[in-house]
Amino acid sequence: MLWRRPLPHFIASFHFLANGKMATDDLDTDAGASAQLPIRAAGNTDESNSTAFDIVKTYRSLLDADPDLTMPVAAIESLIELLHATPSSTAMETVEVVKKEKAKLVASAPNPLPILAGADLFEQFLLRSLRGQTASGSADVVLSFDETRQHLLRNKLLFAERAKAARDMIAKLGSERVVDGGVVMTAGGSRVVTKILLHAAAVQKKQFKVIYVLDGSPRTDASVAALRDAGIPVETVLFQKVAYMLLNQSQINVVMVGTEVITWNGGVVSRMGTCQLAQLCKKLPGTMRRFFVAAESHKIHRNMPIAYPMVLHLGVRQRHIGRWENLANGSIRDLDGKPMENWLADQDEVEYTEPEFIDGFITEQGIKSPGMIVKMVEDYN
């Protein structure tokens, strides 16, 4: 069964776009951090050329132009560019255009979940402004739908650095979990985890080593290179050696990974192998390593998979290993047995990791347990 819930918590984090400040009274602001989403320009778009607007091309151009940009934020920025390219119309017409273009964007990606995390948030924000609701549901000043639209267009450049600021805060908070003289194990090529480790070494002057689990992806290779360039000792291992390393390397204090998506129940959808690593941290005799997921809070998504291969039911197009024909070379078939097109490469496949195996989330709002993620969502439901 597929569960869907709205994310009013995140609409509260979007509140600053409507009135220029965060609705901090409505957020859990551990460590004084605030959840803010960045908006930048993808280029000048002439409103008269709205029919020529290509949201998929815009989205990909944004990601290509900024390697540090997350997919949810790129989706939000693409939709704001859509508003710029769409002539002024009624509120309902604008919402329908957003829904139509959002569907195109989602259909273009073999893993649409990060796009949906951002696009659903943006759509909910527009709908709330249409209903005359504030982001927090309080007595704040309410902008009309047209005022909200114009405010987004007028101030998009103002928030270009907000995502980097959020990642900087995560680096600061996450580096506190790095033990001086210890060993950190990581995998997946997470940019957020890399920033945490670089901050711990450069700013906090901690001496530590890293065991990096290789998965064959270019992002992982780039992360390993960045850490080594910073003078951090890095040992690379293959996934088949993870259990051996956890059992025999007693200096491993913590395991950190990033994620594509945080589900509303406190689980994650991330690179294949994440669930294995999380379970090994909890189930191997005498290990019990702390397992943390580092991620910006705009990655929270309202879809909740139950288990692999439930991610396939959420629109992720990847090899369904339950089908024998998918284990061989050649065409890959979907859940209905039909040939699948535009699927994820093996090194990019994702899986679901249950919240019971996760000790905490390192976000710009502080360290959150899986239960706190659930409460953050339910409090604004």
mmCIF file of C-alpha atoms in Angstrom:
data_model
loop_
_atom_site.group_PDB
_atom_site.id
_atom_site.type_symbol
_atom_site.label_atom_id
_atom_site.label_comp_id
_atom_site.label_asym_id
_atom_site.label_seq_id
_atom_site.Cartn_x
_atom_site.Cartn_y
_atom_site.Cartn_z
ATOM 1 C CA MET A 1 0.000 0.000 0.000
ATOM 2 C CA LEU A 2 1.253 3.465 -0.887
ATOM 3 C CA TRP A 3 0.850 6.206 1.699
ATOM 4 C CA ARG A 4 0.771 9.888 0.799
ATOM 5 C CA ARG A 5 0.767 12.766 3.262
ATOM 6 C CA PRO A 6 1.046 16.504 2.818
ATOM 7 C CA LEU A 7 4.124 18.231 4.182
ATOM 8 C CA PRO A 8 2.940 21.401 5.894
ATOM 9 C CA HIS A 9 6.227 21.446 7.810
ATOM 10 C CA PHE A 10 8.014 22.067 4.589
ATOM 11 C CA ILE A 11 5.508 24.623 3.489
ATOM 12 C CA ALA A 12 6.470 26.423 6.677
ATOM 13 C CA SER A 13 10.092 26.312 5.535
ATOM 14 C CA PHE A 14 8.936 27.853 2.266
ATOM 15 C CA HIS A 15 7.291 30.678 4.254
ATOM 16 C CA PHE A 16 10.259 32.989 3.791
ATOM 17 C CA LEU A 17 9.467 33.211 0.066
ATOM 18 C CA ALA A 18 6.107 34.793 0.879
ATOM 19 C CA ASN A 19 7.127 37.368 3.463
ATOM 20 C CA GLY A 20 10.905 37.542 3.482
ATOM 21 C CA LYS A 21 11.476 35.671 6.765
ATOM 22 C CA MET A 22 11.169 32.211 8.174
ATOM 23 C CA ALA A 23 8.194 31.173 10.286
ATOM 24 C CA THR A 24 10.644 30.211 13.021
ATOM 25 C CA ASP A 25 7.982 29.865 15.676
ATOM 26 C CA ASP A 26 6.644 26.910 13.740
ATOM 27 C CA LEU A 27 9.913 25.065 13.228
ATOM 28 C CA ASP A 28 12.165 22.939 15.382
ATOM 29 C CA THR A 29 15.283 25.088 15.177
ATOM 30 C CA ASP A 30 17.979 23.020 16.840
ATOM 31 C CA ALA A 31 21.339 24.793 16.902
ATOM 32 C CA GLY A 32 19.660 28.001 15.769
ATOM 33 C CA ALA A 33 19.482 26.784 12.171
ATOM 34 C CA SER A 34 16.624 27.478 9.810
ATOM 35 C CA ALA A 35 15.307 25.570 6.811
ATOM 36 C CA GLN A 36 15.510 27.728 3.749
ATOM 37 C CA LEU A 37 15.340 26.861 0.095
ATOM 38 C CA PRO A 38 17.382 28.657 -2.558
ATOM 39 C CA ILE A 39 16.120 30.016 -5.831
ATOM 40 C CA ARG A 40 18.367 31.123 -8.666
ATOM 41 C CA ALA A 41 17.941 32.161 -12.263
ATOM 42 C CA ALA A 42 18.506 29.694 -15.068
ATOM 43 C CA GLY A 43 18.736 32.559 -17.515
ATOM 44 C CA ASN A 44 16.558 35.290 -18.900
ATOM 45 C CA THR A 45 13.267 33.942 -20.151
ATOM 46 C CA ASP A 46 10.999 36.088 -22.275
ATOM 47 C CA GLU A 47 7.398 35.757 -21.141
ATOM 48 C CA SER A 48 6.279 36.013 -24.757
ATOM 49 C CA ASN A 49 8.126 32.760 -25.469
ATOM 50 C CA SER A 50 6.211 30.661 -22.973
ATOM 51 C CA THR A 51 5.294 28.079 -25.607
ATOM 52 C CA ALA A 52 9.021 27.430 -26.194
ATOM 53 C CA PHE A 53 9.765 26.820 -22.518
ATOM 54 C CA ASP A 54 11.232 23.361 -21.911
ATOM 55 C CA ILE A 55 11.115 22.479 -18.234
ATOM 56 C CA VAL A 56 13.196 19.316 -18.645
ATOM 57 C CA LYS A 57 15.950 21.225 -20.444
ATOM 58 C CA THR A 58 15.796 23.979 -17.810
ATOM 59 C CA TYR A 59 16.066 21.448 -14.983
ATOM 60 C CA ARG A 60 19.044 19.694 -16.538
ATOM 61 C CA SER A 61 20.753 22.982 -17.347
ATOM 62 C CA LEU A 62 20.463 24.062 -13.715
ATOM 63 C CA LEU A 63 22.046 20.819 -12.506
ATOM 64 C CA ASP A 64 24.808 21.013 -15.110
ATOM 65 C CA ALA A 65 25.578 24.638 -14.225
ATOM 66 C CA ASP A 66 25.897 23.983 -10.485
ATOM 67 C CA PRO A 67 27.252 20.585 -9.344
ATOM 68 C CA ASP A 68 26.297 21.430 -5.756
ATOM 69 C CA LEU A 69 22.614 21.978 -6.552
ATOM 70 C CA THR A 70 20.276 19.305 -5.193
ATOM 71 C CA MET A 71 17.578 17.811 -7.402
ATOM 72 C CA PRO A 72 14.606 18.999 -5.273
ATOM 73 C CA VAL A 73 15.857 22.596 -5.376
ATOM 74 C CA ALA A 74 16.562 22.356 -9.120
ATOM 75 C CA ALA A 75 12.938 21.246 -9.569
ATOM 76 C CA ILE A 76 11.684 24.235 -7.563
ATOM 77 C CA GLU A 77 13.837 26.651 -9.531
ATOM 78 C CA SER A 78 12.645 25.135 -12.809
ATOM 79 C CA LEU A 79 9.025 25.717 -11.785
ATOM 80 C CA ILE A 80 9.789 29.329 -10.892
ATOM 81 C CA GLU A 81 11.326 29.741 -14.355
ATOM 82 C CA LEU A 82 8.068 28.297 -15.670
ATOM 83 C CA LEU A 83 6.139 31.061 -13.897
ATOM 84 C CA HIS A 84 8.438 33.582 -15.525
ATOM 85 C CA ALA A 85 7.799 32.054 -18.944
ATOM 86 C CA THR A 86 4.027 31.793 -18.455
ATOM 87 C CA PRO A 87 1.993 34.933 -19.233
ATOM 88 C CA SER A 88 -0.086 36.258 -16.358
ATOM 89 C CA SER A 89 -3.342 34.326 -16.076
ATOM 90 C CA THR A 90 -5.837 33.294 -13.445
ATOM 91 C CA ALA A 91 -4.611 31.472 -10.382
ATOM 92 C CA MET A 92 -6.251 28.195 -11.393
ATOM 93 C CA GLU A 93 -4.784 28.376 -14.909
ATOM 94 C CA THR A 94 -1.336 28.892 -13.415
ATOM 95 C CA VAL A 95 -1.782 25.909 -11.102
ATOM 96 C CA GLU A 96 -2.861 23.734 -14.031
ATOM 97 C CA VAL A 97 0.211 24.777 -16.028
ATOM 98 C CA VAL A 98 2.426 23.945 -13.039
ATOM 99 C CA LYS A 99 0.776 20.501 -12.690
ATOM 100 C CA LYS A 100 1.208 19.771 -16.401
ATOM 101 C CA GLU A 101 4.867 20.797 -16.521
ATOM 102 C CA LYS A 102 5.602 19.041 -13.255
ATOM 103 C CA ALA A 103 4.280 15.806 -14.796
ATOM 104 C CA LYS A 104 6.639 16.261 -17.765
ATOM 105 C CA LEU A 105 9.579 16.766 -15.455
ATOM 106 C CA VAL A 106 8.710 13.731 -13.334
ATOM 107 C CA ALA A 107 8.293 11.535 -16.423
ATOM 108 C CA SER A 108 11.739 12.522 -17.691
ATOM 109 C CA ALA A 109 13.648 11.026 -14.751
ATOM 110 C CA PRO A 110 14.171 7.304 -14.067
ATOM 111 C CA ASN A 111 14.171 8.236 -10.366
ATOM 112 C CA PRO A 112 11.507 10.940 -9.954
ATOM 113 C CA LEU A 113 11.416 10.958 -6.141
ATOM 114 C CA PRO A 114 13.888 13.842 -5.569
ATOM 115 C CA ILE A 115 12.058 15.897 -8.207
ATOM 116 C CA LEU A 116 8.725 15.169 -6.544
ATOM 117 C CA ALA A 117 10.102 16.206 -3.147
ATOM 118 C CA GLY A 118 10.747 19.713 -4.493
ATOM 119 C CA ALA A 119 7.892 19.982 -6.997
ATOM 120 C CA ASP A 120 5.234 18.812 -4.527
ATOM 121 C CA LEU A 121 6.467 21.386 -2.025
ATOM 122 C CA PHE A 122 6.266 24.153 -4.608
ATOM 123 C CA GLU A 123 2.801 23.095 -5.731
ATOM 124 C CA GLN A 124 1.506 22.941 -2.150
ATOM 125 C CA PHE A 125 2.858 26.419 -1.531
ATOM 126 C CA LEU A 126 1.021 27.787 -4.568
ATOM 127 C CA LEU A 127 -2.212 26.072 -3.559
ATOM 128 C CA ARG A 128 -2.008 27.503 -0.053
ATOM 129 C CA SER A 129 -1.539 30.994 -1.404
ATOM 130 C CA LEU A 130 -4.547 30.393 -3.646
ATOM 131 C CA ARG A 131 -6.621 29.495 -0.578
ATOM 132 C CA GLY A 132 -5.360 32.534 1.306
ATOM 133 C CA GLN A 133 -3.461 30.434 3.853
ATOM 134 C CA THR A 134 -0.124 31.325 5.397
ATOM 135 C CA ALA A 135 2.649 28.789 5.376
ATOM 136 C CA SER A 136 2.367 28.258 9.098
ATOM 137 C CA GLY A 137 -1.391 28.539 9.385
ATOM 138 C CA SER A 138 -0.986 31.446 11.818
ATOM 139 C CA ALA A 139 -2.203 35.042 11.698
ATOM 140 C CA ASP A 140 0.709 36.239 9.572
ATOM 141 C CA VAL A 141 0.164 38.640 6.712
ATOM 142 C CA VAL A 142 -1.260 36.773 3.732
ATOM 143 C CA LEU A 143 -0.224 37.566 0.170
ATOM 144 C CA SER A 144 -2.655 37.068 -2.679
ATOM 145 C CA PHE A 145 -1.890 34.444 -5.289
ATOM 146 C CA ASP A 146 -0.705 37.055 -7.787
ATOM 147 C CA GLU A 147 1.407 38.772 -5.124
ATOM 148 C CA THR A 148 2.954 35.410 -4.247
ATOM 149 C CA ARG A 149 3.729 34.733 -7.906
ATOM 150 C CA GLN A 150 5.310 38.151 -8.397
ATOM 151 C CA HIS A 151 7.258 37.839 -5.166
ATOM 152 C CA LEU A 152 8.753 34.546 -6.318
ATOM 153 C CA LEU A 153 9.752 36.023 -9.663
ATOM 154 C CA ARG A 154 11.094 39.241 -8.180
ATOM 155 C CA ASN A 155 13.222 37.705 -5.446
ATOM 156 C CA LYS A 156 14.486 34.454 -6.928
ATOM 157 C CA LEU A 157 18.078 35.706 -7.125
ATOM 158 C CA LEU A 158 17.960 36.677 -3.456
ATOM 159 C CA PHE A 159 18.005 33.040 -2.331
ATOM 160 C CA ALA A 160 20.727 31.683 -4.624
ATOM 161 C CA GLU A 161 23.056 30.881 -1.721
ATOM 162 C CA ARG A 162 20.525 29.430 0.728
ATOM 163 C CA ALA A 163 21.176 25.785 -0.171
ATOM 164 C CA LYS A 164 24.907 26.233 0.327
ATOM 165 C CA ALA A 165 24.242 27.902 3.671
ATOM 166 C CA ALA A 166 22.110 24.931 4.735
ATOM 167 C CA ARG A 167 24.870 22.545 3.723
ATOM 168 C CA ASP A 168 27.397 24.615 5.659
ATOM 169 C CA MET A 169 25.239 24.279 8.766
ATOM 170 C CA ILE A 170 25.001 20.520 8.252
ATOM 171 C CA ALA A 171 28.788 20.381 7.929
ATOM 172 C CA LYS A 172 29.171 22.196 11.227
ATOM 173 C CA LEU A 173 26.682 19.996 13.074
ATOM 174 C CA GLY A 174 27.823 16.761 11.452
ATOM 175 C CA SER A 175 31.491 17.366 12.182
ATOM 176 C CA GLU A 176 30.667 17.165 15.892
ATOM 177 C CA ARG A 177 29.963 13.455 15.287
ATOM 178 C CA VAL A 178 33.455 12.862 13.911
ATOM 179 C CA VAL A 179 35.661 11.529 16.709
ATOM 180 C CA ASP A 180 39.192 12.927 16.936
ATOM 181 C CA GLY A 181 41.537 9.996 16.371
ATOM 182 C CA GLY A 182 38.723 7.772 15.144
ATOM 183 C CA VAL A 183 37.599 6.275 11.840
ATOM 184 C CA VAL A 184 34.534 7.210 9.788
ATOM 185 C CA MET A 185 32.994 4.777 7.317
ATOM 186 C CA THR A 186 30.968 6.196 4.443
ATOM 187 C CA ALA A 187 29.588 5.253 1.030
ATOM 188 C CA GLY A 188 27.602 6.673 -1.858
ATOM 189 C CA GLY A 189 29.550 9.786 -2.862
ATOM 190 C CA SER A 190 27.414 12.154 -0.776
ATOM 191 C CA ARG A 191 28.402 15.798 -1.212
ATOM 192 C CA VAL A 192 26.968 16.588 2.219
ATOM 193 C CA VAL A 193 29.022 13.902 3.959
ATOM 194 C CA THR A 194 32.136 15.039 2.099
ATOM 195 C CA LYS A 195 31.546 18.588 3.338
ATOM 196 C CA ILE A 196 31.125 17.317 6.914
ATOM 197 C CA LEU A 197 34.458 15.478 6.789
ATOM 198 C CA LEU A 198 36.281 18.405 5.185
ATOM 199 C CA HIS A 199 34.875 20.748 7.869
ATOM 200 C CA ALA A 200 35.940 18.411 10.666
ATOM 201 C CA ALA A 201 39.499 18.340 9.317
ATOM 202 C CA ALA A 202 39.954 21.948 8.205
ATOM 203 C CA VAL A 203 37.927 23.902 10.771
ATOM 204 C CA GLN A 204 37.900 21.666 13.846
ATOM 205 C CA LYS A 205 41.419 20.383 13.151
ATOM 206 C CA LYS A 206 40.437 16.814 13.957
ATOM 207 C CA GLN A 207 42.708 13.945 13.023
ATOM 208 C CA PHE A 208 40.761 10.966 11.697
ATOM 209 C CA LYS A 209 40.699 8.377 8.940
ATOM 210 C CA VAL A 210 37.998 7.452 6.446
ATOM 211 C CA ILE A 211 37.013 4.053 5.094
ATOM 212 C CA TYR A 212 35.177 4.701 1.829
ATOM 213 C CA VAL A 213 33.012 1.915 0.391
ATOM 214 C CA LEU A 214 33.267 1.989 -3.405
ATOM 215 C CA ASP A 215 30.221 1.565 -5.639
ATOM 216 C CA GLY A 216 31.661 2.374 -9.046
ATOM 217 C CA SER A 217 30.017 5.782 -9.378
ATOM 218 C CA PRO A 218 31.904 8.931 -10.478
ATOM 219 C CA ARG A 219 30.527 10.817 -7.457
ATOM 220 C CA THR A 220 32.219 8.390 -5.090
ATOM 221 C CA ASP A 221 35.519 8.728 -6.939
ATOM 222 C CA ALA A 222 35.209 12.535 -6.755
ATOM 223 C CA SER A 223 34.507 12.428 -3.007
ATOM 224 C CA VAL A 224 37.515 10.182 -2.350
ATOM 225 C CA ALA A 225 39.728 12.517 -4.377
ATOM 226 C CA ALA A 226 38.459 15.620 -2.531
ATOM 227 C CA LEU A 227 39.160 14.056 0.871
ATOM 228 C CA ARG A 228 42.632 12.915 -0.118
ATOM 229 C CA ASP A 229 43.439 16.326 -1.588
ATOM 230 C CA ALA A 230 42.582 17.786 1.832
ATOM 231 C CA GLY A 231 45.125 15.490 3.483
ATOM 232 C CA ILE A 232 42.583 13.124 5.049
ATOM 233 C CA PRO A 233 43.759 9.478 5.032
ATOM 234 C CA VAL A 234 41.238 7.447 3.002
ATOM 235 C CA GLU A 235 41.147 3.678 2.592
ATOM 236 C CA THR A 236 38.830 2.379 -0.128
ATOM 237 C CA VAL A 237 37.094 -1.006 0.142
ATOM 238 C CA LEU A 238 34.591 -2.929 -1.928
ATOM 239 C CA PHE A 239 31.099 -3.623 -0.604
ATOM 240 C CA GLN A 240 31.849 -7.302 -0.072
ATOM 241 C CA LYS A 241 34.389 -6.296 2.589
ATOM 242 C CA VAL A 242 32.036 -4.106 4.650
ATOM 243 C CA ALA A 243 31.079 -6.767 7.203
ATOM 244 C CA TYR A 244 34.721 -7.807 7.591
ATOM 245 C CA MET A 245 35.778 -4.199 8.180
ATOM 246 C CA LEU A 246 33.035 -3.565 10.746
ATOM 247 C CA LEU A 247 33.942 -6.731 12.636
ATOM 248 C CA ASN A 248 37.698 -6.221 12.615
ATOM 249 C CA GLN A 249 38.259 -2.457 12.546
ATOM 250 C CA SER A 250 37.374 -1.457 16.094
ATOM 251 C CA GLN A 251 38.336 2.176 15.498
ATOM 252 C CA ILE A 252 35.264 2.776 13.303
ATOM 253 C CA ASN A 253 33.193 5.113 15.484
ATOM 254 C CA VAL A 254 30.442 6.201 13.127
ATOM 255 C CA VAL A 255 28.986 5.462 9.703
ATOM 256 C CA MET A 256 27.643 8.375 7.639
ATOM 257 C CA VAL A 257 25.817 8.382 4.310
ATOM 258 C CA GLY A 258 23.733 10.824 2.302
ATOM 259 C CA THR A 259 20.358 10.142 0.705
ATOM 260 C CA GLU A 260 18.221 10.915 -2.310
ATOM 261 C CA VAL A 261 15.019 11.211 -0.276
ATOM 262 C CA ILE A 262 13.875 11.154 3.367
ATOM 263 C CA THR A 263 10.473 9.493 3.701
ATOM 264 C CA TRP A 264 7.943 10.998 6.100
ATOM 265 C CA ASN A 265 8.201 7.983 8.434
ATOM 266 C CA GLY A 266 11.931 8.516 8.988
ATOM 267 C CA GLY A 267 13.251 6.059 6.418
ATOM 268 C CA VAL A 268 15.358 6.888 3.370
ATOM 269 C CA VAL A 269 15.480 6.077 -0.330
ATOM 270 C CA SER A 270 19.157 6.028 -1.227
ATOM 271 C CA ARG A 271 21.838 4.246 -3.210
ATOM 272 C CA MET A 272 21.643 0.449 -3.368
ATOM 273 C CA GLY A 273 23.729 -0.934 -0.520
ATOM 274 C CA THR A 274 22.623 1.649 2.051
ATOM 275 C CA CYS A 275 20.179 -0.769 3.685
ATOM 276 C CA GLN A 276 22.834 -3.476 3.865
ATOM 277 C CA LEU A 277 25.291 -1.090 5.499
ATOM 278 C CA ALA A 278 22.696 0.174 7.987
ATOM 279 C CA GLN A 279 21.663 -3.335 9.000
ATOM 280 C CA LEU A 280 25.251 -4.489 9.417
ATOM 281 C CA CYS A 281 25.854 -1.590 11.808
ATOM 282 C CA LYS A 282 23.056 -2.892 14.016
ATOM 283 C CA LYS A 283 23.128 -6.652 13.607
ATOM 284 C CA LEU A 284 26.757 -7.729 13.513
ATOM 285 C CA PRO A 285 27.832 -9.084 16.927
ATOM 286 C CA GLY A 286 29.748 -6.504 18.918
ATOM 287 C CA THR A 287 29.501 -3.746 16.297
ATOM 288 C CA MET A 288 26.545 -1.431 17.005
ATOM 289 C CA ARG A 289 28.067 1.502 15.126
ATOM 290 C CA ARG A 290 26.031 4.696 15.030
ATOM 291 C CA PHE A 291 24.479 5.098 11.570
ATOM 292 C CA PHE A 292 23.707 8.684 10.496
ATOM 293 C CA VAL A 293 22.128 10.088 7.347
ATOM 294 C CA ALA A 294 23.181 13.616 6.365
ATOM 295 C CA ALA A 295 20.684 15.522 4.225
ATOM 296 C CA GLU A 296 19.040 18.905 3.704
ATOM 297 C CA SER A 297 15.499 19.008 5.052
ATOM 298 C CA HIS A 298 14.018 19.809 1.635
ATOM 299 C CA LYS A 299 14.612 16.160 0.754
ATOM 300 C CA ILE A 300 11.719 15.048 2.945
ATOM 301 C CA HIS A 301 9.140 13.392 0.682
ATOM 302 C CA ARG A 302 5.525 12.459 1.328
ATOM 303 C CA ASN A 303 5.731 9.037 -0.342
ATOM 304 C CA MET A 304 6.483 6.131 1.965
ATOM 305 C CA PRO A 305 7.695 2.872 0.428
ATOM 306 C CA ILE A 306 7.236 -0.188 2.581
ATOM 307 C CA ALA A 307 10.222 -2.181 1.333
ATOM 308 C CA TYR A 308 12.222 -2.904 -1.781
ATOM 309 C CA PRO A 309 10.948 -3.304 -4.529
ATOM 310 C CA MET A 310 8.227 -0.854 -3.409
ATOM 311 C CA VAL A 311 10.373 1.949 -4.848
ATOM 312 C CA LEU A 312 9.289 0.612 -8.240
ATOM 313 C CA HIS A 313 5.667 1.384 -7.315
ATOM 314 C CA LEU A 314 6.708 4.989 -6.620
ATOM 315 C CA GLY A 315 7.787 5.517 -10.206
ATOM 316 C CA VAL A 316 11.465 4.582 -9.929
ATOM 317 C CA ARG A 317 12.521 2.847 -13.136
ATOM 318 C CA GLN A 318 15.188 0.284 -12.362
ATOM 319 C CA ARG A 319 15.847 -3.432 -12.628
ATOM 320 C CA HIS A 320 13.181 -5.469 -10.777
ATOM 321 C CA ILE A 321 15.296 -8.315 -9.431
ATOM 322 C CA GLY A 322 12.155 -10.328 -8.668
ATOM 323 C CA ARG A 323 11.917 -11.063 -12.395
ATOM 324 C CA TRP A 324 14.306 -13.748 -13.647
ATOM 325 C CA GLU A 325 14.557 -12.190 -17.090
ATOM 326 C CA ASN A 326 15.887 -8.985 -15.510
ATOM 327 C CA LEU A 327 18.875 -10.817 -14.080
ATOM 328 C CA ALA A 328 20.188 -11.537 -17.560
ATOM 329 C CA ASN A 329 21.512 -9.063 -20.088
ATOM 330 C CA GLY A 330 19.127 -7.438 -22.515
ATOM 331 C CA SER A 331 15.873 -5.576 -22.028
ATOM 332 C CA ILE A 332 14.599 -4.814 -18.539
ATOM 333 C CA ARG A 333 10.899 -5.284 -17.793
ATOM 334 C CA ASP A 334 8.669 -3.358 -15.412
ATOM 335 C CA LEU A 335 6.232 -4.673 -12.791
ATOM 336 C CA ASP A 336 3.703 -5.495 -15.531
ATOM 337 C CA GLY A 337 6.251 -7.394 -17.598
ATOM 338 C CA LYS A 338 6.511 -4.694 -20.265
ATOM 339 C CA PRO A 339 9.913 -3.609 -21.624
ATOM 340 C CA MET A 340 11.209 -0.628 -19.644
ATOM 341 C CA GLU A 341 12.866 2.417 -21.144
ATOM 342 C CA ASN A 342 15.150 5.016 -19.565
ATOM 343 C CA TRP A 343 16.001 3.056 -16.443
ATOM 344 C CA LEU A 344 18.644 3.714 -13.796
ATOM 345 C CA ALA A 345 22.141 2.404 -14.379
ATOM 346 C CA ASP A 346 23.205 -0.324 -11.946
ATOM 347 C CA GLN A 347 25.413 2.048 -9.922
ATOM 348 C CA ASP A 348 22.533 4.536 -9.576
ATOM 349 C CA GLU A 349 19.846 2.093 -8.408
ATOM 350 C CA VAL A 350 18.134 2.927 -5.121
ATOM 351 C CA GLU A 351 16.506 1.063 -2.271
ATOM 352 C CA TYR A 352 14.529 1.771 0.877
ATOM 353 C CA THR A 353 16.123 1.685 4.343
ATOM 354 C CA GLU A 354 13.755 1.419 7.289
ATOM 355 C CA PRO A 355 13.920 3.964 10.148
ATOM 356 C CA GLU A 356 14.729 1.312 12.750
ATOM 357 C CA PHE A 357 18.254 1.048 11.328
ATOM 358 C CA ILE A 358 18.914 4.806 11.366
ATOM 359 C CA ASP A 359 20.251 6.502 14.504
ATOM 360 C CA GLY A 360 19.721 10.047 13.322
ATOM 361 C CA PHE A 361 19.480 12.583 10.516
ATOM 362 C CA ILE A 362 21.990 15.410 10.351
ATOM 363 C CA THR A 363 20.012 18.336 8.924
ATOM 364 C CA GLU A 364 20.407 22.113 8.926
ATOM 365 C CA GLN A 365 17.793 22.164 11.693
ATOM 366 C CA GLY A 366 19.838 19.912 13.941
ATOM 367 C CA ILE A 367 20.250 16.200 14.630
ATOM 368 C CA LYS A 368 16.860 14.514 14.256
ATOM 369 C CA SER A 369 15.871 10.981 15.156
ATOM 370 C CA PRO A 370 13.530 9.141 12.762
ATOM 371 C CA GLY A 371 10.753 9.692 15.298
ATOM 372 C CA MET A 372 11.408 13.434 15.210
ATOM 373 C CA ILE A 373 11.034 13.382 11.410
ATOM 374 C CA VAL A 374 7.605 11.814 11.868
ATOM 375 C CA LYS A 375 6.664 14.392 14.490
ATOM 376 C CA MET A 376 7.862 17.268 12.300
ATOM 377 C CA VAL A 377 5.429 16.097 9.626
ATOM 378 C CA GLU A 378 2.524 15.296 11.940
ATOM 379 C CA ASP A 379 2.766 18.576 13.847
ATOM 380 C CA TYR A 380 1.982 20.455 10.630
ATOM 381 C CA ASN A 381 -0.536 17.995 9.241
#
